[in-house]
mmCIF file of C-alpha atoms in Angstrom:
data_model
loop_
_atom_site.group_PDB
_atom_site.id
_atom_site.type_symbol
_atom_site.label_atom_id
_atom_site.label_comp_id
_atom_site.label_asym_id
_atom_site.label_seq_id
_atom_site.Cartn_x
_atom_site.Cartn_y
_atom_site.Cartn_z
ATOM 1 C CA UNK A 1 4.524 31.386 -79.257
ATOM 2 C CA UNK A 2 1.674 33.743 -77.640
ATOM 3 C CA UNK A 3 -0.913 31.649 -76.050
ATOM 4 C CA UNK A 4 -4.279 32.138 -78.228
ATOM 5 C CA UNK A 5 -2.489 31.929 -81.505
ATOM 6 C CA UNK A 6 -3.158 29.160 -83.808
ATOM 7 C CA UNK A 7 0.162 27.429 -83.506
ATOM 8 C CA UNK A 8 0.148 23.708 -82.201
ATOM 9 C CA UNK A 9 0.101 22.670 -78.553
ATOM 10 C CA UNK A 10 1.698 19.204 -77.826
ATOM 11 C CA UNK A 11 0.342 18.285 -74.288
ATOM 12 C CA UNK A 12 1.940 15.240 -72.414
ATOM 13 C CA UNK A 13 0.052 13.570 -70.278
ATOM 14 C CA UNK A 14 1.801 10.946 -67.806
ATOM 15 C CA UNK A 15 -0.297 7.542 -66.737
ATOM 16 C CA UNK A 16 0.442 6.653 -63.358
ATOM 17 C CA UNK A 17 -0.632 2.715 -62.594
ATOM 18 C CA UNK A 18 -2.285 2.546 -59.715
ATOM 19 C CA UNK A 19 -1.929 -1.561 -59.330
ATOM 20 C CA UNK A 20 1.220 -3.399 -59.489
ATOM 21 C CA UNK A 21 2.126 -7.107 -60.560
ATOM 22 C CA UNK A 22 -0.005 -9.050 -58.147
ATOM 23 C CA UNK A 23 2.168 -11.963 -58.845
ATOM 24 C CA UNK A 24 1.226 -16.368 -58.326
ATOM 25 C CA UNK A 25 0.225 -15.902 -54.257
ATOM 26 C CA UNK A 26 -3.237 -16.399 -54.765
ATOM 27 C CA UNK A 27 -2.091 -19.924 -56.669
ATOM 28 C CA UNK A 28 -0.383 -21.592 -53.842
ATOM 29 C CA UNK A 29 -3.538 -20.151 -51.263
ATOM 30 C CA UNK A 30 -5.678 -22.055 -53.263
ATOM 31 C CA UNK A 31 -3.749 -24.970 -53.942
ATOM 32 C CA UNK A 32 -3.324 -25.450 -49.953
ATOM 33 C CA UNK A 33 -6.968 -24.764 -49.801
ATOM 34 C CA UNK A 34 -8.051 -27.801 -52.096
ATOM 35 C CA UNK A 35 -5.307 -30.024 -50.543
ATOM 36 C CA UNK A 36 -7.051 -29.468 -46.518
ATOM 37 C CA UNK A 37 -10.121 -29.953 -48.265
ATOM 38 C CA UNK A 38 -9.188 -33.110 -49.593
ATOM 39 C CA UNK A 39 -7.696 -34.446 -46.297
ATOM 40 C CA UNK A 40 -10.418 -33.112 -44.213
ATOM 41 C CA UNK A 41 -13.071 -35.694 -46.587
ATOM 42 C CA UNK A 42 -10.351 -38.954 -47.041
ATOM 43 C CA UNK A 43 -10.156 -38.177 -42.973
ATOM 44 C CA UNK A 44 -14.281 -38.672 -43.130
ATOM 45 C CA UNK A 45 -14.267 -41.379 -45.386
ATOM 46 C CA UNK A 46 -11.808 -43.326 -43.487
ATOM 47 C CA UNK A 47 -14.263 -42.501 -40.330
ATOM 48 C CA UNK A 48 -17.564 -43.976 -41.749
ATOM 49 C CA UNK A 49 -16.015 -47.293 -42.989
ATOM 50 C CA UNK A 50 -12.990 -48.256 -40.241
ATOM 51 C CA UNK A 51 -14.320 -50.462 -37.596
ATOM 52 C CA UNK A 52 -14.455 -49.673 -34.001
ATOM 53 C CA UNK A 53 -11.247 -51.823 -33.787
ATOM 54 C CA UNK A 54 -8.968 -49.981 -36.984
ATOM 55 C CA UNK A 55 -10.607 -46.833 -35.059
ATOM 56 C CA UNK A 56 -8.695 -47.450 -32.023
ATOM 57 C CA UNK A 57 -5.013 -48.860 -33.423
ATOM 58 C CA UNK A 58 -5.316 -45.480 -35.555
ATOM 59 C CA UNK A 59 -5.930 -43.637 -32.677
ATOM 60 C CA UNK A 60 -2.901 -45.250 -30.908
ATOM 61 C CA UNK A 61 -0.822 -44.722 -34.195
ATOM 62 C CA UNK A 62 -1.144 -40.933 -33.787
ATOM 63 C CA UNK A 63 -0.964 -40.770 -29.839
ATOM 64 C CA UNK A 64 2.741 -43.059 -30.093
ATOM 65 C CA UNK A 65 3.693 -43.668 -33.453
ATOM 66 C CA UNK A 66 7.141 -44.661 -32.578
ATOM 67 C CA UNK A 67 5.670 -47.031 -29.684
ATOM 68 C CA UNK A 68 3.361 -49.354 -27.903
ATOM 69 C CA UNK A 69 -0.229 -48.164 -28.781
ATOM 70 C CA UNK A 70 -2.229 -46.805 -26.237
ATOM 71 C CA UNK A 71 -5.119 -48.338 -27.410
ATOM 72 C CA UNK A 72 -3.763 -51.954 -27.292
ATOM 73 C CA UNK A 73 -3.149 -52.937 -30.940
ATOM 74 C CA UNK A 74 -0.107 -52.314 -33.011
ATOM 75 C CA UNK A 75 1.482 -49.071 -34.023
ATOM 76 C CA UNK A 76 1.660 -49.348 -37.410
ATOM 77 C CA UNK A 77 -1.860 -48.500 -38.577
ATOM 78 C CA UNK A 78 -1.945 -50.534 -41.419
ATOM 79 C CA UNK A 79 -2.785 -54.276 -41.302
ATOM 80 C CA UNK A 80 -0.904 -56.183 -43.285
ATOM 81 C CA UNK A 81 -1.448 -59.659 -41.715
ATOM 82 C CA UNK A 82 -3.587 -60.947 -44.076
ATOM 83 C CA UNK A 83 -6.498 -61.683 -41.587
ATOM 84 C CA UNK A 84 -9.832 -62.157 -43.683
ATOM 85 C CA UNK A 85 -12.795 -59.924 -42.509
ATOM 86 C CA UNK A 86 -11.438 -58.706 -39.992
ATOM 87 C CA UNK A 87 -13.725 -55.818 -39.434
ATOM 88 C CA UNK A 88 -17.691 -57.020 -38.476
ATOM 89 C CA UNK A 89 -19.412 -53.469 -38.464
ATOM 90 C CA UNK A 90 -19.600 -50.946 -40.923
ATOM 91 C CA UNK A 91 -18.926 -52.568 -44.196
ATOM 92 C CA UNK A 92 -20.489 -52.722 -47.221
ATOM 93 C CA UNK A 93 -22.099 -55.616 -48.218
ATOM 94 C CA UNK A 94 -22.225 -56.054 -51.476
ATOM 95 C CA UNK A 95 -22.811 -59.179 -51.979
ATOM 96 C CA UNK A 96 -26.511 -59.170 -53.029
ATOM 97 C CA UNK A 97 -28.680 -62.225 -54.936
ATOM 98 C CA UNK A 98 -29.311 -61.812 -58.668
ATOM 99 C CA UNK A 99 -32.398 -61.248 -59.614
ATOM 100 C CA UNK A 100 -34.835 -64.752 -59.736
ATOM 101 C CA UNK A 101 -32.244 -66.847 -57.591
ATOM 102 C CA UNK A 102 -33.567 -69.323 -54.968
ATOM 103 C CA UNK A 103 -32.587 -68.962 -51.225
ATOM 104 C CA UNK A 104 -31.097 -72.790 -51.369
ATOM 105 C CA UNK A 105 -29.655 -74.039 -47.704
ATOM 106 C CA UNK A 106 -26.498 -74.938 -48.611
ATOM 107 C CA UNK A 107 -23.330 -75.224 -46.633
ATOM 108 C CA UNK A 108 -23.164 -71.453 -45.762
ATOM 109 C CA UNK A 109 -26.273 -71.143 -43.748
ATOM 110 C CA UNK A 110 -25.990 -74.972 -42.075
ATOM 111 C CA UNK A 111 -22.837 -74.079 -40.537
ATOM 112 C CA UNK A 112 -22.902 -71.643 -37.998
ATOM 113 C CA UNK A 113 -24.899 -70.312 -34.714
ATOM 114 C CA UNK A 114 -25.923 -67.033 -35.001
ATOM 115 C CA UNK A 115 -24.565 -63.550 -35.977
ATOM 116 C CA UNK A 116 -24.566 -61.676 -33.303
ATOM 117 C CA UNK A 117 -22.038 -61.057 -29.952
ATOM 118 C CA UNK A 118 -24.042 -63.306 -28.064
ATOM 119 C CA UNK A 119 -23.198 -66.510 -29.947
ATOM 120 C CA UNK A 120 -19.644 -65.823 -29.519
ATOM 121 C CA UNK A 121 -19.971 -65.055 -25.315
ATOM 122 C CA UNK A 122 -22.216 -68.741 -25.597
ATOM 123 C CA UNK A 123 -19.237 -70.285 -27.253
ATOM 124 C CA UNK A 124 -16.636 -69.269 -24.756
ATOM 125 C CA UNK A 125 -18.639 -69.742 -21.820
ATOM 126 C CA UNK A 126 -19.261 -73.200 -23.023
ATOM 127 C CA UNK A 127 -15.404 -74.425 -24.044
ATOM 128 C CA UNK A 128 -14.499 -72.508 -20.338
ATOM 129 C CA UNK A 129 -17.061 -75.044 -18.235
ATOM 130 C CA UNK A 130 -15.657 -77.858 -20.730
ATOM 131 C CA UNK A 131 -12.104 -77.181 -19.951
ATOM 132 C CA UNK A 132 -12.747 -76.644 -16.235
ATOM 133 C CA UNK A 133 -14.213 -80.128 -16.115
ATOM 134 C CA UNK A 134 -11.084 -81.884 -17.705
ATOM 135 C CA UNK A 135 -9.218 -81.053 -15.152
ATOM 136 C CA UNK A 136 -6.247 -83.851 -15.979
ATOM 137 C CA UNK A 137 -5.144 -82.279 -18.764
ATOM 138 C CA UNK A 138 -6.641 -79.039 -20.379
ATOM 139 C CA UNK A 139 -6.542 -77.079 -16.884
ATOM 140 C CA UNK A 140 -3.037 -77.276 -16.411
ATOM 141 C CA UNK A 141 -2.436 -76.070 -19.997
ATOM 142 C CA UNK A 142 -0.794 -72.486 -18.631
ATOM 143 C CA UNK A 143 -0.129 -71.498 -22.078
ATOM 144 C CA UNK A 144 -3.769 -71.869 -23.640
ATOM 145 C CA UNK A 145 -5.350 -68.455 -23.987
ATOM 146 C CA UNK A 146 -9.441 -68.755 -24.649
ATOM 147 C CA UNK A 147 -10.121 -65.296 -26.428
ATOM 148 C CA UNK A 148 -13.341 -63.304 -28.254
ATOM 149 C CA UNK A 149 -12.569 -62.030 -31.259
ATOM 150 C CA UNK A 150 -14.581 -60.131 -33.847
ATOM 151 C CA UNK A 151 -14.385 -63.689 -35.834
ATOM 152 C CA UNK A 152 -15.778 -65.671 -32.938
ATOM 153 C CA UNK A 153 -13.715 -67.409 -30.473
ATOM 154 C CA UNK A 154 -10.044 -68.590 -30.756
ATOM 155 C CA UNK A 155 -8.384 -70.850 -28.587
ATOM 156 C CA UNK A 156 -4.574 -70.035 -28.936
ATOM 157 C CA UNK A 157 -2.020 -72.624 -27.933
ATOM 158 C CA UNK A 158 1.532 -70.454 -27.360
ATOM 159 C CA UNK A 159 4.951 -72.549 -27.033
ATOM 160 C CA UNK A 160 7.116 -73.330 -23.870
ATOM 161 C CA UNK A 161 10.537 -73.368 -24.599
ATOM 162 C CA UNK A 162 10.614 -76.293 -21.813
ATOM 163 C CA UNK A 163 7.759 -78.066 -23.248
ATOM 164 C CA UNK A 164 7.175 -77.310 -27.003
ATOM 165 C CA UNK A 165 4.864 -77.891 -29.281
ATOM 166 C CA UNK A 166 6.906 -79.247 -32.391
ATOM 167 C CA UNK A 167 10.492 -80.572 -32.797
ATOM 168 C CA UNK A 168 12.767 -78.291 -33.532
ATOM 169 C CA UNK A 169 12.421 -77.136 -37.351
ATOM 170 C CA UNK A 170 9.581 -79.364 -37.741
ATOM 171 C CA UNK A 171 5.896 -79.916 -38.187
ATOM 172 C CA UNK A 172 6.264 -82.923 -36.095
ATOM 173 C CA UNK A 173 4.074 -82.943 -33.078
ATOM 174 C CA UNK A 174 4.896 -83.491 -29.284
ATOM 175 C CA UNK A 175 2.830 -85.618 -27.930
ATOM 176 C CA UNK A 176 1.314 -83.379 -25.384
ATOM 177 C CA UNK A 177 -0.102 -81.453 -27.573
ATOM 178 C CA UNK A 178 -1.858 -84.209 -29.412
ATOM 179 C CA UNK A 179 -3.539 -85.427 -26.411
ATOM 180 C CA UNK A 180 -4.217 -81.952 -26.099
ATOM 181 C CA UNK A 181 -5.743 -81.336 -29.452
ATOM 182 C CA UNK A 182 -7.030 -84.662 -29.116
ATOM 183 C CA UNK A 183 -9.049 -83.539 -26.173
ATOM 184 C CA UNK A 184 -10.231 -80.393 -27.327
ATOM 185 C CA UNK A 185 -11.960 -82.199 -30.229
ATOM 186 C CA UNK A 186 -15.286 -83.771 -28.545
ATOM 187 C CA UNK A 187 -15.474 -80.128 -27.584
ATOM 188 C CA UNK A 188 -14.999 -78.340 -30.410
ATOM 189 C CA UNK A 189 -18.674 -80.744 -31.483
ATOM 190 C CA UNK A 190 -20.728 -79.514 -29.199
ATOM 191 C CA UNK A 191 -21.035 -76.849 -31.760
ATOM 192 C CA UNK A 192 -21.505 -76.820 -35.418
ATOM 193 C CA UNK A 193 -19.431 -73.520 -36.227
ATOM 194 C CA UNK A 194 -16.952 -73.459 -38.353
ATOM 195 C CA UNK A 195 -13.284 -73.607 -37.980
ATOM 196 C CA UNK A 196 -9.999 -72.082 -38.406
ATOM 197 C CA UNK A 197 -6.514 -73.015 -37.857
ATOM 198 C CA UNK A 198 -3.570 -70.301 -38.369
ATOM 199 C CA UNK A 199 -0.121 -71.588 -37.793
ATOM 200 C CA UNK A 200 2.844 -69.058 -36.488
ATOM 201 C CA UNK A 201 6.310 -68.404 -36.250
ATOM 202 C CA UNK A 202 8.871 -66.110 -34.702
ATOM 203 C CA UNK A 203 10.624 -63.848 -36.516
ATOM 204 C CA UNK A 204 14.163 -66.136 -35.889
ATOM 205 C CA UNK A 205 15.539 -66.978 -39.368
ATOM 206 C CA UNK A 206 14.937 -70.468 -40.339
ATOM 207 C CA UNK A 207 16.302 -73.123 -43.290
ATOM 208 C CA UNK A 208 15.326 -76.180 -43.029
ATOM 209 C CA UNK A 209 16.406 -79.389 -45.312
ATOM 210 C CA UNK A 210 14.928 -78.815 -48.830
ATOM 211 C CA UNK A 211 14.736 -74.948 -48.384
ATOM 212 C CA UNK A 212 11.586 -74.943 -45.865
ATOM 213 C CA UNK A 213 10.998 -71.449 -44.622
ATOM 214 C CA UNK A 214 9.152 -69.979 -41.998
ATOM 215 C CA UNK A 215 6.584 -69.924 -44.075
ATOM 216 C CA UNK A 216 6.534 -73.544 -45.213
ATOM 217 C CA UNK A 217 6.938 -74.536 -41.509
ATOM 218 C CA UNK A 218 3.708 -72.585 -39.991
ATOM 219 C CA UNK A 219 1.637 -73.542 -42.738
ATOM 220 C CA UNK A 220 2.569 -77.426 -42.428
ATOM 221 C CA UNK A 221 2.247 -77.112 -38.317
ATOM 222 C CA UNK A 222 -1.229 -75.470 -39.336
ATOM 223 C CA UNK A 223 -2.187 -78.459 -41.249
ATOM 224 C CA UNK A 224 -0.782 -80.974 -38.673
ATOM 225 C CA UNK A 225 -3.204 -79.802 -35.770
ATOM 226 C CA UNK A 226 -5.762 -80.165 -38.689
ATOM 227 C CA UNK A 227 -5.247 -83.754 -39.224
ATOM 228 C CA UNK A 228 -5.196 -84.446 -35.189
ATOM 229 C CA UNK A 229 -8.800 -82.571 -34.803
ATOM 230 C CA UNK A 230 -10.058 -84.512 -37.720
ATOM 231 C CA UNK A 231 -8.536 -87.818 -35.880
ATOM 232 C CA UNK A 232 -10.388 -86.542 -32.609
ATOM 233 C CA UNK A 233 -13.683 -86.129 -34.533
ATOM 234 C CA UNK A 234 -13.964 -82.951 -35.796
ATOM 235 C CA UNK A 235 -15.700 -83.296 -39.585
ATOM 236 C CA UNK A 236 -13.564 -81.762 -42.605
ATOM 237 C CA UNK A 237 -16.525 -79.889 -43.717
ATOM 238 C CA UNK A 238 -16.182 -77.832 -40.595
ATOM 239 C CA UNK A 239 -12.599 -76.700 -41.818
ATOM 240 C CA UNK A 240 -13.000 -73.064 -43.001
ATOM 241 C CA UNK A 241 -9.447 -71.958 -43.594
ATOM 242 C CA UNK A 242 -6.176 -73.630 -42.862
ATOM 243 C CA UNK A 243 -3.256 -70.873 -43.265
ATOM 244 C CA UNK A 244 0.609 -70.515 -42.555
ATOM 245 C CA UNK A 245 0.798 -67.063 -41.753
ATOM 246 C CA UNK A 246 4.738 -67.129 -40.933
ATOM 247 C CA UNK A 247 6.059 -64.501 -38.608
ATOM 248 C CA UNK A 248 3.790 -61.615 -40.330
ATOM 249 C CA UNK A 249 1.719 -61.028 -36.791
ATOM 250 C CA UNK A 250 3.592 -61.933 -33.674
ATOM 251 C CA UNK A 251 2.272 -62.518 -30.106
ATOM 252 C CA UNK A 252 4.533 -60.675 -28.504
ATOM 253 C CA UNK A 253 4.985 -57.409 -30.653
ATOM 254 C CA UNK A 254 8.268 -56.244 -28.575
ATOM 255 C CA UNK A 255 10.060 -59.228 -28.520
ATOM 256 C CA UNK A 256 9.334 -60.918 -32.047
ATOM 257 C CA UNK A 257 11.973 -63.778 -31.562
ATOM 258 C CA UNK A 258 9.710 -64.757 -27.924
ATOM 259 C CA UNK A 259 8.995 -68.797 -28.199
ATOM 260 C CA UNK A 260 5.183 -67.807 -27.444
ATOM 261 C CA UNK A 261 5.348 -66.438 -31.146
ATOM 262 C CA UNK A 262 5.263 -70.091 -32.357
ATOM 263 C CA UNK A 263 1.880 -70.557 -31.924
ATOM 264 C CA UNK A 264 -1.169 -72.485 -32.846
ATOM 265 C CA UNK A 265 -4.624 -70.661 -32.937
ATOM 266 C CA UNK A 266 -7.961 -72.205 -33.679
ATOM 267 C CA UNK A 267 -10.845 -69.724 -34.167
ATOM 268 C CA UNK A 268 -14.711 -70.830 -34.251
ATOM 269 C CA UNK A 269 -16.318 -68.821 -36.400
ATOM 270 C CA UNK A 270 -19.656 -67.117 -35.941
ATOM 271 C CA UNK A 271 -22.208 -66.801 -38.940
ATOM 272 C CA UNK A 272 -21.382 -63.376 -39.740
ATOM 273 C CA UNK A 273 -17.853 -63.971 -39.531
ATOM 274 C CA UNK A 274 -17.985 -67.300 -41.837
ATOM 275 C CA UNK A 275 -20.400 -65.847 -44.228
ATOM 276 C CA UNK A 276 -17.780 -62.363 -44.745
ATOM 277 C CA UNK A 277 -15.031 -65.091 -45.354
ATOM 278 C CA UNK A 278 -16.443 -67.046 -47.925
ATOM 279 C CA UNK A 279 -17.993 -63.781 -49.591
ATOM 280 C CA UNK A 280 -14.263 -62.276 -49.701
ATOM 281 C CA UNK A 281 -12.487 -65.422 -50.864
ATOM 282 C CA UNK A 282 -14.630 -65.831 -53.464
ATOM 283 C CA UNK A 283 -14.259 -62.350 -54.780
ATOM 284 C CA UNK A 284 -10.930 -62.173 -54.382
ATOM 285 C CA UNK A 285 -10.215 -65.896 -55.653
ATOM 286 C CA UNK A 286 -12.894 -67.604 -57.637
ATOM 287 C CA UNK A 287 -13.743 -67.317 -60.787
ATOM 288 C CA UNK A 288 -14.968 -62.943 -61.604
ATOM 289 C CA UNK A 289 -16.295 -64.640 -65.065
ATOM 290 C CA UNK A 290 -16.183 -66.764 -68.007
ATOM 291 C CA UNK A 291 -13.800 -66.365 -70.819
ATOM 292 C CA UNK A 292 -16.079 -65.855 -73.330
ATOM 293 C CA UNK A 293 -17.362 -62.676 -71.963
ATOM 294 C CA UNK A 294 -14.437 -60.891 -72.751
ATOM 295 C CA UNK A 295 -13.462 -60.069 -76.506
ATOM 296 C CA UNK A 296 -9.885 -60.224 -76.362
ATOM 297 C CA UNK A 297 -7.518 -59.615 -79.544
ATOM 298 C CA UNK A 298 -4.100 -59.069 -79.864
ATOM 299 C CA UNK A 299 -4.618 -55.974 -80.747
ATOM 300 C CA UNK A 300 -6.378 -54.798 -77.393
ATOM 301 C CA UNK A 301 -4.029 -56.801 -75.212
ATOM 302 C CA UNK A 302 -0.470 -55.576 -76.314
#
């Protein structure tokens, strides 16, 4: 057909694409984005409300996790000891008065010294010139370690396998270390702070008669060098905290079967430190409310 004519002209016209199938890339980019980003703030968080202490055994964790920690405290990051308030700076407190309650004096603010480090340097410098004096008995205790803590100051009595504590198995006590304990007492009133006693283990399996564990054993040797300061003086309102805290935090990290594991430890407590305990106990053991606040049914409940 002649072009001009009035026959019909089919005309093809072929579409190029000029993009292809970008495919799910840009998914997973953004996915790994929002997972740093994430990190990068839970690594800030964990920054503005660790203690200078948690700072430092984290620190360690990532210089030697499989090891010692440089910074001095244990390589797993995590505490799982059990140790009440054991970080004093940069916490929360939210522990505030309701609204038209009286600031009563009642046993929280009569016990204690003082907040601050200095009460807790006072303290040790004090038992240290005690001790020194008695020097018939408490000086040639080699295996008493006098120690500031952020709780106050704890006075730790290790074991000897030639001279221990306890009988074997047993809360029993020697009776060097009553006359020890017994001398420590008088001491322990010069001040008013508060007091606890942890008991401790090693890490050696142990069955006693009438299934006693190691757990049943530190708590009772905890409660036995109660009953001896109490005989020596010491008032029972000044007893914070008595726990059995088994083998759960050694002495001697590397060797967790070591006789100075068994151990005794008496802390004085400082204000701040008494007034965090007895904030977190209550929380996390008294009473959160009464019954009647809650409208409970079967029908909500299962």
């Amino acid at each position: 057909m002649a072009l001009g004519s009035n026959g019909l002209v089919i005309r093809r016209v072929k579409k190029i694409k000029k993009g292809g199938h970008h495919g799910g890339a840009w998914k997973i980019a953004l996915a790994d984005f929002a997972l740093a980003m994430m990190a990068f703030f839970l690594v800030l968080w964990i920054m503005s409300v660790a203690s200078p202490e948690e700072l430092k055994s984290i620190e360690g964790y990532f210089q030697d996790p499989m090891g010692a920690s440089t910074a001095g405290y244990s390589a797993n990051p995590i505490d799982l000891g059990g140790s009440p308030a054991k970080s004093t700076e940069k916490k929360l407190d939210l522990q505030l008065p309701e609204a038209g309650s009286t600031d009563m004096q009642s046993r929280d603010k009569l016990l204690g010294n003082g907040p601050d480090s200095a009460e807790s340097k006072s303290i040790n410098n004090m038992l240290r010139e005690e001790m020194s004096k008695m020097n018939t008995l408490l000086s040639q205790q080699k295996n008493m370690r006098i120690e500031i803590t952020p709780l106050g100051v704890r006075i730790t009595l290790l074991d000897d396998p030639n001279k221990p504590m306890f009988e074997r198995g047993s809360a029993r006590m020697m009776p060097d270390i009553e006359n020890t304990l017994l001398s420590m007492a008088p001491i322990f009133n010069r001040v008013t702070n508060p007091i606890v006693i942890t008991g401790h283990t090693d890490s050696s399996k142990f069955g006693g008669a009438g299934r006693i564990d190691n757990w049943d054993l530190s708590a009772l040797r905890a409660n036995a060098a109660r009953h001896i300061l109490e005989e020596g003086g010491v008032e029972d309102k000044r007893i914070a905290q008595v726990i059995g805290l088994s083998d759960t935090i050694p002495y001697n990290r590397f060797d967790t079967d070591s006789a100075e594991n068994r151990r005794i430890s008496i802390t004085l407590l400082t204000d701040d430190a008494y007034k965090k305990l007895l904030d977190q106990n209550r929380s996390n053991f008294g009473n959160p409310g009464q019954q009647s606040d809650f409208k409970l049914t079967p029908e909500t409940v299962f």
